[in-house]
Short mmCIF file of C-alpha atoms in Angstrom, two decimals:
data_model
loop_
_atom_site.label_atom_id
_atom_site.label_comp_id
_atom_site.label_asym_id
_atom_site.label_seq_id
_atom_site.Cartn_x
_atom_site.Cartn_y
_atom_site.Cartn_z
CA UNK V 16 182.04 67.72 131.18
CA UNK V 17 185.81 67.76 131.62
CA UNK V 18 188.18 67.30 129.82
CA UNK V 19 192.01 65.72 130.10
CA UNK V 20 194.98 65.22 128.55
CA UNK V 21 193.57 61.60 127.98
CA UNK V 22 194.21 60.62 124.06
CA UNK V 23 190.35 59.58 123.94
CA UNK V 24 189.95 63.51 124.77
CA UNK V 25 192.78 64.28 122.27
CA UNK V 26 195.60 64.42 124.33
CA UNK V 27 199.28 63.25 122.88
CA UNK V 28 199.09 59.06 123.18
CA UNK V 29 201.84 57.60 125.84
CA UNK V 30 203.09 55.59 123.47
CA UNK V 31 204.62 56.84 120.35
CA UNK V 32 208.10 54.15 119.63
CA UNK V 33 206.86 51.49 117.89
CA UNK V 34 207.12 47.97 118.80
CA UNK V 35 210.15 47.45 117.25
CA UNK V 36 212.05 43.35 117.63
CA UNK V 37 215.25 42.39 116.30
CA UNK V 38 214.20 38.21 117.12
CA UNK V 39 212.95 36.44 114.29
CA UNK V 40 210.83 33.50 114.46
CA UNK V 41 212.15 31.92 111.65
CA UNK V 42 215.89 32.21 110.49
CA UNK V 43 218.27 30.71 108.73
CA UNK V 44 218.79 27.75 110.97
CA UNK V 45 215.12 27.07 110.71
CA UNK V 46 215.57 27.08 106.89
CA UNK V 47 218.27 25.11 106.91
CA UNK V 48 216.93 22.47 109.29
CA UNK V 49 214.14 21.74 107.27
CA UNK V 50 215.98 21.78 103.62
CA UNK V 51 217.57 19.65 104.95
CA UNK V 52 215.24 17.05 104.98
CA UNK V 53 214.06 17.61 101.78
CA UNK V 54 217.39 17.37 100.69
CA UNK V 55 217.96 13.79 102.22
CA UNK V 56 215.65 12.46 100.61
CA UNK V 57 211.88 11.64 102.03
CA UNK V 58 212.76 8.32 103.07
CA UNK V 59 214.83 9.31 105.66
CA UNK V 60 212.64 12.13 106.98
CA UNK V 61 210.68 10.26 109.80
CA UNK V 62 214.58 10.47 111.52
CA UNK V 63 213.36 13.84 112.33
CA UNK V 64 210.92 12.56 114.76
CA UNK V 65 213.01 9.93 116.59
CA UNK V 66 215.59 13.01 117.20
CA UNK V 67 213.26 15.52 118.29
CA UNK V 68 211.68 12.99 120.57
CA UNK V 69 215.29 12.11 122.06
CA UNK V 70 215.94 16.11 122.18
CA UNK V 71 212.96 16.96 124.04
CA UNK V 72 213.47 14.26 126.26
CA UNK V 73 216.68 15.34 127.47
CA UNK V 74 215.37 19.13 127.25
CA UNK V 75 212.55 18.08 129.85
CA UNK V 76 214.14 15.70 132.02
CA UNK V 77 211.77 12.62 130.44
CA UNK V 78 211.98 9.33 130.04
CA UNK V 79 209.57 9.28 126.83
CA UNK V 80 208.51 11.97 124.39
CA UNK V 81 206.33 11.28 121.72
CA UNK V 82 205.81 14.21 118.50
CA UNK V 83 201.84 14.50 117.83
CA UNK V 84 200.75 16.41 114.82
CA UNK V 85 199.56 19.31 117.22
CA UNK V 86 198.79 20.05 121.09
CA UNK V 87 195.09 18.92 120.88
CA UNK V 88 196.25 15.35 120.24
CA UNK V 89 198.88 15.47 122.82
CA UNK V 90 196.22 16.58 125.28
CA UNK V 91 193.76 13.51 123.83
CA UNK V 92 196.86 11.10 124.51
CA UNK V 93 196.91 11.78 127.73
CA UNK V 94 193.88 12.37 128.84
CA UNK V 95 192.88 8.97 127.16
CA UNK V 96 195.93 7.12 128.46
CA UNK V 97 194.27 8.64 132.10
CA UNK V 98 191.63 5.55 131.40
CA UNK V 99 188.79 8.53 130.88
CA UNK V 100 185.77 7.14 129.66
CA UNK V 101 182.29 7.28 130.51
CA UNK V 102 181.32 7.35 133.96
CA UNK V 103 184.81 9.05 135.04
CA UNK V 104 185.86 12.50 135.72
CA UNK V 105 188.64 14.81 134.42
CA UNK V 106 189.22 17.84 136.94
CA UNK V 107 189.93 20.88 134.16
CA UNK V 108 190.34 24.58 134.79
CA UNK V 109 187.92 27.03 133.19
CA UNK V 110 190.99 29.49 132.77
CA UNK V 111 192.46 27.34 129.31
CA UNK V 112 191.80 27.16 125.94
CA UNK V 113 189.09 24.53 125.34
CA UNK V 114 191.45 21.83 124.08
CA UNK V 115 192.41 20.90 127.31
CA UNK V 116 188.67 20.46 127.67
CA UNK V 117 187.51 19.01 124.55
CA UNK V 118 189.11 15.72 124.78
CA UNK V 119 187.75 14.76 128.31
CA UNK V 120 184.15 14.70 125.74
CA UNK V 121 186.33 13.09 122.92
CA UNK V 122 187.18 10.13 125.28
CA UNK V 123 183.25 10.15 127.14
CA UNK V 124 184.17 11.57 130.47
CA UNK V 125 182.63 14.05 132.11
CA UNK V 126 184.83 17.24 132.83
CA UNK V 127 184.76 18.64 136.14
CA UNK V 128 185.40 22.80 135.86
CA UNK V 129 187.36 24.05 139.25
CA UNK V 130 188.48 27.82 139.71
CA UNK V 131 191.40 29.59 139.53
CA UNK V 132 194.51 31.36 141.67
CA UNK V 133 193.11 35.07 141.63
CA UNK V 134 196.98 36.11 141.33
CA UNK V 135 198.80 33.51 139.23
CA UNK V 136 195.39 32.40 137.03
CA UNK V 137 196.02 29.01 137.14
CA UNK V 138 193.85 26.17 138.73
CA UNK V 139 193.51 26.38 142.71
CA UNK V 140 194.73 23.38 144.18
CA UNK V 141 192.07 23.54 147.09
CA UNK V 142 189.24 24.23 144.70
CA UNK V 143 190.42 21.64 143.13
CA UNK V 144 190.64 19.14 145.52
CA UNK V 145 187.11 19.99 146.32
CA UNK V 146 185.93 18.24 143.88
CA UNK V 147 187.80 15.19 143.97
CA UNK V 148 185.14 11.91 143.95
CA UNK V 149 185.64 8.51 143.51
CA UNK V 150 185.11 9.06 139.91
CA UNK V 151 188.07 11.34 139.37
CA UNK V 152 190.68 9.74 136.90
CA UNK V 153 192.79 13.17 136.20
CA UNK V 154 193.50 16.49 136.78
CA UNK V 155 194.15 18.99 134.33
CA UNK V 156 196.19 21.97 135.15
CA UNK V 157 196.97 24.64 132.37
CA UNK V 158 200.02 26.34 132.96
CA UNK V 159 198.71 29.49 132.02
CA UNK V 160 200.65 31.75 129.59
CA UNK V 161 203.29 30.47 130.42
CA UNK V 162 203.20 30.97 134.35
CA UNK V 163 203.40 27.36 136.33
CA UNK V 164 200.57 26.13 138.25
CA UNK V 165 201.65 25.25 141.90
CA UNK V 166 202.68 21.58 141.09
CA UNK V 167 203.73 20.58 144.36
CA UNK V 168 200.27 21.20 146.24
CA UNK V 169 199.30 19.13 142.71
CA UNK V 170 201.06 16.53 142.94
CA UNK V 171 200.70 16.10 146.65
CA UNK V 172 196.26 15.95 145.63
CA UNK V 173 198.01 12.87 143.53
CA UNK V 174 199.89 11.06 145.23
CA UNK V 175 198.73 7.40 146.48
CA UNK V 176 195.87 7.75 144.51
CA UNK V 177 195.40 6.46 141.16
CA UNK V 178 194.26 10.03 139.64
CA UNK V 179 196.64 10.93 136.92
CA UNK V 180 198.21 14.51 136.96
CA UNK V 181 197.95 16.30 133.57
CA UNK V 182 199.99 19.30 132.96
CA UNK V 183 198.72 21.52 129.84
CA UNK V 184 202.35 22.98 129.33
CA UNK V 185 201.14 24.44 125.58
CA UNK V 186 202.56 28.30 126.33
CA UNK V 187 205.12 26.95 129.36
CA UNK V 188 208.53 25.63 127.20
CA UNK V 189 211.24 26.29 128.97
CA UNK V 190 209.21 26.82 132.73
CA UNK V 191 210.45 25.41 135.72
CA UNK V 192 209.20 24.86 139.12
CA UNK V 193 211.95 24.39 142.01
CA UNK V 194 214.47 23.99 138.60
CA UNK V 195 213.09 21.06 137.26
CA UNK V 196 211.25 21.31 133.66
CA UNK V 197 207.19 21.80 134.04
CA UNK V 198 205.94 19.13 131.40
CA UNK V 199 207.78 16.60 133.76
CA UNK V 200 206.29 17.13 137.27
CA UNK V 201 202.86 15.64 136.39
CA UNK V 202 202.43 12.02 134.89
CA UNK V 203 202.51 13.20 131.66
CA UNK V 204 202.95 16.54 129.67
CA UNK V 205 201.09 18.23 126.79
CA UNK V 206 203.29 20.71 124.53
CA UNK V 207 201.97 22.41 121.74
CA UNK V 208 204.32 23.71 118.58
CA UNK V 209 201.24 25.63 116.94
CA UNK V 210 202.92 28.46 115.17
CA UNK V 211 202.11 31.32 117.72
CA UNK V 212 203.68 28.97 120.37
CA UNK V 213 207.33 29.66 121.54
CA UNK V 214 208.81 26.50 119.82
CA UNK V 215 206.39 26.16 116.81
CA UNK V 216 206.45 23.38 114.14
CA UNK V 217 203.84 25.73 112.81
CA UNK V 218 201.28 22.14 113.60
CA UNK V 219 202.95 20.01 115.85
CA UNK V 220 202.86 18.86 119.42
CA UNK V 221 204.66 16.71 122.14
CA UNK V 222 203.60 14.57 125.02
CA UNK V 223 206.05 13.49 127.76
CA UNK V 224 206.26 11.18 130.59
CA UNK V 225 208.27 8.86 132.63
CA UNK V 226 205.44 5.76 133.03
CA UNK V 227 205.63 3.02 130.88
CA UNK V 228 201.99 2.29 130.92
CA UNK V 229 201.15 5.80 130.28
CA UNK V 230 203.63 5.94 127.01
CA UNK V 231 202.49 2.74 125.57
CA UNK V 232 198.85 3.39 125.68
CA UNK V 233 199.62 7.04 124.06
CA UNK V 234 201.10 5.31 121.26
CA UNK V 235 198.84 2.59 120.45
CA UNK V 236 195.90 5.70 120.60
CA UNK V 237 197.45 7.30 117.44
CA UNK V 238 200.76 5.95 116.45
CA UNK V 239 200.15 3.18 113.95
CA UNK V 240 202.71 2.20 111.74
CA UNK V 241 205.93 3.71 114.05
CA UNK V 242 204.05 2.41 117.44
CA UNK V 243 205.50 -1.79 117.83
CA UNK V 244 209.05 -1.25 117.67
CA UNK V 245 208.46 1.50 120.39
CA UNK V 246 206.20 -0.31 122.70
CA UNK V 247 208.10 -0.62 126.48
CA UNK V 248 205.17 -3.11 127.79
CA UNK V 249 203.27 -6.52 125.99
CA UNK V 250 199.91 -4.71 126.98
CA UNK V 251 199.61 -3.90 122.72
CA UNK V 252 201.89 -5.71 121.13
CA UNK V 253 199.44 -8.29 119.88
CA UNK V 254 198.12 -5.27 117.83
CA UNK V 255 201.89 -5.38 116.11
CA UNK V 256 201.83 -1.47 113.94
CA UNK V 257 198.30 -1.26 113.53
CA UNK V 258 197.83 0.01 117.39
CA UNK V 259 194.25 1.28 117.84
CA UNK V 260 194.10 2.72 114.51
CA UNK V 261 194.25 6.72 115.00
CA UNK V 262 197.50 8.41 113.36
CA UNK V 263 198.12 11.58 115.34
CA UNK V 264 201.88 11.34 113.91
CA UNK V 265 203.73 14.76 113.40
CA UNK V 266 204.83 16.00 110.04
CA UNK V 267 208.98 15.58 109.86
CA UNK V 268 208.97 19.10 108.17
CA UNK V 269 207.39 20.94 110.99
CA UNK V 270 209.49 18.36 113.41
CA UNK V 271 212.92 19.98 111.85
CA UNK V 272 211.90 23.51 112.37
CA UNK V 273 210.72 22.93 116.25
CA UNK V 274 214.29 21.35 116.17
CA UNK V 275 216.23 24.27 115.05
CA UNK V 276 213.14 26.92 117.55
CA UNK V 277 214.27 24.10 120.32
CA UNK V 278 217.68 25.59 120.15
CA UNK V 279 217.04 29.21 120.29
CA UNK V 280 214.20 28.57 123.13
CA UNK V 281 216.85 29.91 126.04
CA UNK V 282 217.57 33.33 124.01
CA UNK V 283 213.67 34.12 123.45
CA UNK V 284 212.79 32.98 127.36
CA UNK V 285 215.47 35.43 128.59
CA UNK V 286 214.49 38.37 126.48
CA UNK V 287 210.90 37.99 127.35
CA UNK V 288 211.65 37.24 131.27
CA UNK V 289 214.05 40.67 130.76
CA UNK V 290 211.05 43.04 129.74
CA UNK V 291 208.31 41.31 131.61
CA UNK V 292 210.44 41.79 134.74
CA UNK V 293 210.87 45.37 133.67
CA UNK V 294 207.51 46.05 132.90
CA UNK V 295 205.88 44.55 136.35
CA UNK V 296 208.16 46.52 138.63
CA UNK V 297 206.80 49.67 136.77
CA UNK V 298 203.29 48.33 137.12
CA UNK V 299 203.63 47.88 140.47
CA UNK V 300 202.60 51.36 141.82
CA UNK V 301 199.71 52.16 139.47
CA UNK V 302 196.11 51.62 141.08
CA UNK V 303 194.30 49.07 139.77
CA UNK V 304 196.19 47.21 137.73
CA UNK V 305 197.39 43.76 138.99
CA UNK V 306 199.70 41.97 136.44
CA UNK V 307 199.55 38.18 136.44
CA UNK V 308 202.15 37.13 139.61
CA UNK V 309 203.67 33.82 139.68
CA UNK V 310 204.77 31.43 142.79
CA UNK V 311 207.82 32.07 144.41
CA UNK V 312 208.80 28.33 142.87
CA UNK V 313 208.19 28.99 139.38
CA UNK V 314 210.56 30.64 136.76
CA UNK V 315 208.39 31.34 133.74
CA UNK V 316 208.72 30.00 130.25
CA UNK V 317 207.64 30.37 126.89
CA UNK V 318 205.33 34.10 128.13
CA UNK V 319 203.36 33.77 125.81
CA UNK V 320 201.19 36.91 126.30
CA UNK V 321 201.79 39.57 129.35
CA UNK V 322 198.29 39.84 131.07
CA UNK V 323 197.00 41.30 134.30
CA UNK V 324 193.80 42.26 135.89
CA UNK V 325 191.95 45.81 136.19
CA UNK V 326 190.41 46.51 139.69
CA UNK V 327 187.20 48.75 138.78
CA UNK V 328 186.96 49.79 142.03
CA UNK V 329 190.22 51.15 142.48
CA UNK V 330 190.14 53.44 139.30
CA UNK V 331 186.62 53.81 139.39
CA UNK V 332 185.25 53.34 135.27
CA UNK V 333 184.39 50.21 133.59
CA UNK V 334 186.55 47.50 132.48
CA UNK V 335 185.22 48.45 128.29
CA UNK V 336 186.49 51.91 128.64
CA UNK V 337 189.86 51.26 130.38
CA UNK V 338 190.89 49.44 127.59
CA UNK V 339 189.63 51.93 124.93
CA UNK V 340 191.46 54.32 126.59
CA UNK V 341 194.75 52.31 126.81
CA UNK V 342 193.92 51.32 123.07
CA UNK V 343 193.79 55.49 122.61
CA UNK V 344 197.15 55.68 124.12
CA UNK V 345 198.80 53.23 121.81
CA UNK V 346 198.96 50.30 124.05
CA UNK V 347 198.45 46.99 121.64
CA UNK V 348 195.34 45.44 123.90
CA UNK V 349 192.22 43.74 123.01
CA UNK V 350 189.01 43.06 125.24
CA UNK V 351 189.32 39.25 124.77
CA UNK V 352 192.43 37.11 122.95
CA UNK V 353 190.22 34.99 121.36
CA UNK V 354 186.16 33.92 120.60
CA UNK V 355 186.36 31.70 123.54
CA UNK V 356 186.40 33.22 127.00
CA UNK V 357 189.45 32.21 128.91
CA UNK V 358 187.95 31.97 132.69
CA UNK V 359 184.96 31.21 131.05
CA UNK V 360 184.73 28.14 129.42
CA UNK V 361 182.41 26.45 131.33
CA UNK V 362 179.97 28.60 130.26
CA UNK V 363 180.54 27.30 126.39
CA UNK V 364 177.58 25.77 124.77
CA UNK V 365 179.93 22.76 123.63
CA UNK V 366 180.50 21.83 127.93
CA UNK V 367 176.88 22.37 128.19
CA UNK V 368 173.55 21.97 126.34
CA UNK V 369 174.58 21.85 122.81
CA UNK V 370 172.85 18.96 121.54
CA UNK V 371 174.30 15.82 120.67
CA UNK V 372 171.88 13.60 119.73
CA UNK V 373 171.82 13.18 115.76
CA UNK V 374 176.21 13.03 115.96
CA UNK V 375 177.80 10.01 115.78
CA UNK V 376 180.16 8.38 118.53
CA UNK V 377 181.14 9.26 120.67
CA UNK V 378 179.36 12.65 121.09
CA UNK V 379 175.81 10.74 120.22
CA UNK V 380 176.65 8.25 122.78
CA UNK V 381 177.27 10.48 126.18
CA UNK V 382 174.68 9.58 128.67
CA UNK V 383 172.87 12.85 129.68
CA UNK V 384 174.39 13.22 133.11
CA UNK V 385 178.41 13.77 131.02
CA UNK V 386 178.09 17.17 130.92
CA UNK V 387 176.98 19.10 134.41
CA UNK V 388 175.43 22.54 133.54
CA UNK V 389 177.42 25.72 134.72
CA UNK V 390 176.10 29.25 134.88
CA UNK V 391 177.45 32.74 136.25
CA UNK V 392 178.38 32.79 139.28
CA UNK V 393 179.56 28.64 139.50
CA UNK V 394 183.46 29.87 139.18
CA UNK V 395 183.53 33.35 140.42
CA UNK V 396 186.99 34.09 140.34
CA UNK V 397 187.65 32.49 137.14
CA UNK V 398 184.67 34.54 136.36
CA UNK V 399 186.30 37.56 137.71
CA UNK V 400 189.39 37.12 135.81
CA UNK V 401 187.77 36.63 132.93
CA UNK V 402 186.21 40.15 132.68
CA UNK V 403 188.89 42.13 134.00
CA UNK V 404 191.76 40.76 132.30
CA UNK V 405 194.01 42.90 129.80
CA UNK V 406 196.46 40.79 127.05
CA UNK V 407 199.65 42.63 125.46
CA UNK V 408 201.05 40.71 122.72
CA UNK V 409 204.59 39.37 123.43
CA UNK V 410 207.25 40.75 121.29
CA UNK V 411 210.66 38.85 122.29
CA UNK V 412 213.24 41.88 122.93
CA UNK V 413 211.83 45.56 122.14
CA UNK V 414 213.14 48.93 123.09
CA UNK V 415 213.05 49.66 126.69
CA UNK V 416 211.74 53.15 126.07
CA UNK V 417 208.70 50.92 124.02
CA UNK V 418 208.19 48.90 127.78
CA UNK V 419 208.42 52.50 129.95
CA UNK V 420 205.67 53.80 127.39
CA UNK V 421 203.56 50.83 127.92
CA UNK V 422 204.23 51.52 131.83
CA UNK V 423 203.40 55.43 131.42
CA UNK V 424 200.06 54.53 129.02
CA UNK V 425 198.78 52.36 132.13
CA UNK V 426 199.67 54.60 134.49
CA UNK V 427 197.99 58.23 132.66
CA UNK V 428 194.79 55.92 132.34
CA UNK V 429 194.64 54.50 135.83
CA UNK V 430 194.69 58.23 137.32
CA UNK V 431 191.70 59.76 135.04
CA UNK V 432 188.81 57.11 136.24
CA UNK V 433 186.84 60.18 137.39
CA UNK V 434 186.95 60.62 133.72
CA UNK V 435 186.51 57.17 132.35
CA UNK V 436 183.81 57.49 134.74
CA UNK V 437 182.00 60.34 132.70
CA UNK V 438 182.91 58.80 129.30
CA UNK V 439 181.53 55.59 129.89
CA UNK V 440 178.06 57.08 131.28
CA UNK V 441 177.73 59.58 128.43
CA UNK V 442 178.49 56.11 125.91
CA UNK V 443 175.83 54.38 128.10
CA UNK V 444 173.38 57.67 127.71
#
C-alpha cells in the first residue's frame, strides 16, 4: 500500500484559514425595520405587505407581486392559477427541491419529470419539450442555486400555446437573463424568503407576474380578507374577501425584515459573484472536477450554494471517497444537501407508489394513472448529476487565501485517485 501526503493518510489538510465573513445576515437595519412595526402599533402592520409587494415589483420589473407566508405557497399559487387539475400535466425538473413538485399533487395534476442541462443543472429545454402533450398546462423550471435556466428556448416552448411558464426563482434573487430580472421572464414567478434564502423573512415568500388573470386567481387561492380590494378582473369578485377560503398571507414581521435583506441583496450578490468567479477560474485546470457553468445570458443571483460535478473517470476513485478526502482536507462538503435527492426526485416514494388511499382530498381522490412510475435510468443525466455532485456552503465575502485553499484541497485530491483508488477497495474489502 502507498502512502501520500493525502490528509486521509495524515498529511497536513489544504485548508487551514477558517471560513471567516464579515456579512451579517441580520443587522441593525433588519432590527430596526421590524421594531418598527411593533412600534406602530399592530394595526398598521399589514402596510408592510402592500410596500414589500410595491418594492419587489419594481425590484423585478412586475406588474403584480403578491407576499405568501413561504415559497411552497407561492409555488401552489401558481401552479394552481396554471388551471392544473386532474387530467393535466405540469412539466417539472427532477433537479429541485420537491416543492416545486408537491403542489402539481396538491392541485390533482399529474407531474411530468424531464432532465437536466449536464453543465448548468437546470431543466433541458429539448427534453423538455419532449414531453409536451395536449395535456400540458405548465412548465416548471427551477433556477437552480441560483444559476438561470435558459428562458428564452423556454419561453419560445410557450409561446402561442396556452401552457403557462413557471419559473422556481427560490435561490435566484437578484439573477438576470439578457439584464432583465428572472422571476419576470415566465408568466409568473415563485420566490422564497425561507431563512437560508438570500432575502429571508425567515418564512415568507413572493409570487410575481404581469397577467391579470394569473394575479387574480393567485389571490382568491389564499388571500381572503386582503384579496377584493386587490382584484384587477370581475372573475371573483362575487366572492367579495372571502376568495376561495385558503390564507397563505405573509407575516408583516418577517415582511419588514425581507424589506430591510431587499436592500442589501446587491452587496451579498456581488461578494458571492466575486469569490465564485475566483474560485471557478482556479477550478478550471484540475481533472475531474466540473463546477456548475451557467449560459452566456445569465448573470447569477442569490448563489445559494457553489456546486460542481466529479468525473470518476478522470481521477479514477469513487465519488464516496473523493469527498472524504476533500472532507480530510478541510473543505466544508457533504455527500448530499439534504434527505431528498436533488436530480433525483422522481425516484421519491411521494411521486410514486406511496399510497393514498385512506387520505383525504385531494391525495385520496387522484385517479391511479396521476402519478407515472420512474425508476433508474428514466433521467440519466439528472441521475448523473445527482451522484456526482459536490455542495460548498456559501459564505458571502471570505478571505481569498480561504477560496485558493478550497482551490488547492480540490486540486491535491484530484491528483492522488491512484490512491483513492486503493482506499476505497481496502474500505470495500
Amino acid at each position: 500500500m502507498s502512502m501520500s501526503d493525502l490528509a486521509l493518510d495524515g498529511g497536513p489538510p489544504a485548508v487551514t484559514e477558517p471560513q471567516s465573513d464579515g456579512w451579517k445576515t441580520v443587522t441593525g437595519l433588519e432590527k430596526q425595520s421590524v421594531m418598527n412595526v411593533l412600534d406602530g402599533g399592530l394595526g398598521d402592520s399589514y402596510s408592510q405587505i402592500d410596500g414589500f409587494q410595491e418594492e419587489f415589483r419594481a425590484f423585478t420589473g412586475s406588474r403584480f407581486a403578491i407576499a405568501t407566508c413561504n415559497g411552497t405557497a407561492a409555488l401552489h399559487s401558481a401552479v394552481f392559477a396554471s388551471g392544473a387539475r386532474i387530467g393535466r400535466e405540469v412539466i417539472v425538473p427532477s433537479v429541485t427541491w420537491h416543492a416545486s413538485i408537491t403542489p402539481i399533487l396538491h392541485c390533482g395534476a399529474t407531474p411530468v419529470f424531464c432532465d437536466a442541462d449536464p453543465r448548468t443543472f437546470c431543466a433541458d429545454p429539448a427534453d423538455a419539450e419532449s414531453r409536451i402533450t395536449e395535456k400540458t398546462c405548465a412548465i416548471i423550471v427551477t433556477h437552480v442555486y441560483g444559476n438561470p435556466a435558459h428562458l428564452d428556448a423556454f419561453r419560445e416552448l410557450v409561446d402561442g400555446t396556452d401552457i403557462t411558464l413557471i419559473e422556481d426563482a427560490s435561490h435566484a434573487h437578484g439573477a438576470l437573463w439578457n439584464g432583465t430580472p428572472v422571476g419576470s421572464l415566465g408568466h409568473v414567478g415563485c420566490f422564497s424568503l425561507q431563512g437560508s434564502k438570500p432575502v429571508t423573512g425567515i418564512e415568507a415568500g413572493v409570487v410575481v407576474t404581469d397577467d391579470e388573470d394569473l394575479y387574480d386567481r393567485m389571490l382568491a387561492l389564499g388571500h381572503y380578507g386582503r384579496c377584493e380590494k386587490a382584484f384587477v378582473t370581475d372573475r371573483f369578485r362575487d366572492l367579495r374577501n372571502m376568495g376561495l377560503g385558503i390564507k397563505y398571507r405573509a407575516n408583516p414581521l418577517g415582511v419588514a425584515m425581507a424589506r430591510a435583506q431587499l436592500e442589501r441583496l446587491p452587496g451579498l450578490n456581488e461578494k458571492r459573484c466575486a469569490w465564485f468567479g475566483r474560485l471557478n477560474s482556479k477550478l478550471e485546470s484540475v481533472k475531474g472536477i466540473h463546477p456548475q457553468e451557467t449560459y452566456p445570458q445569465a448573470v447569477r443571483g442569490g448563489l445559494l450554494l457553489y456546486t460542481g460535478t466529479i468525473d470518476t473517470r478522470e481521477i479514477g476513485a469513487p465519488v464516496s471517497v473523493i469527498l472524504k478526502a476533500l472532507v480530510a482536507e478541510g473543505v466544508a462538503t457533504t455527500p448530499a444537501i439534504t434527505p431528498f435527492g436533488y436530480g433525483v426526485m422522481h425516484l421519491e416514494p411521494l411521486f410514486n407508489d406511496f399510497p393514498f388511499d385512506d387520505l383525504g382530498g385531494p391525495w385520496g381522490d387522484l385517479p391511479s394513472d396521476t402519478r407515472i412510475p420512474c425508476s433508474r435510468g428514466d433521467l440519466p443525466v439528472s441521475e448523473r448529476i445527482h451522484d456526482s455532485s459536490f455542495w460548498l456552503s456559501t459564505p458571502v465575502d471570505p478571505s481569498s487565501t480561504w477560496v485558493d485553499q478550497v482551490a488547492a484541497a480540490f486540486s491535491k485530491v484530484a491528483n492522488h485517485g491512484e490512491r483513492l483508488a486503493e482506499i476505497a477497495a481496502d474500505e470495500a474489502a
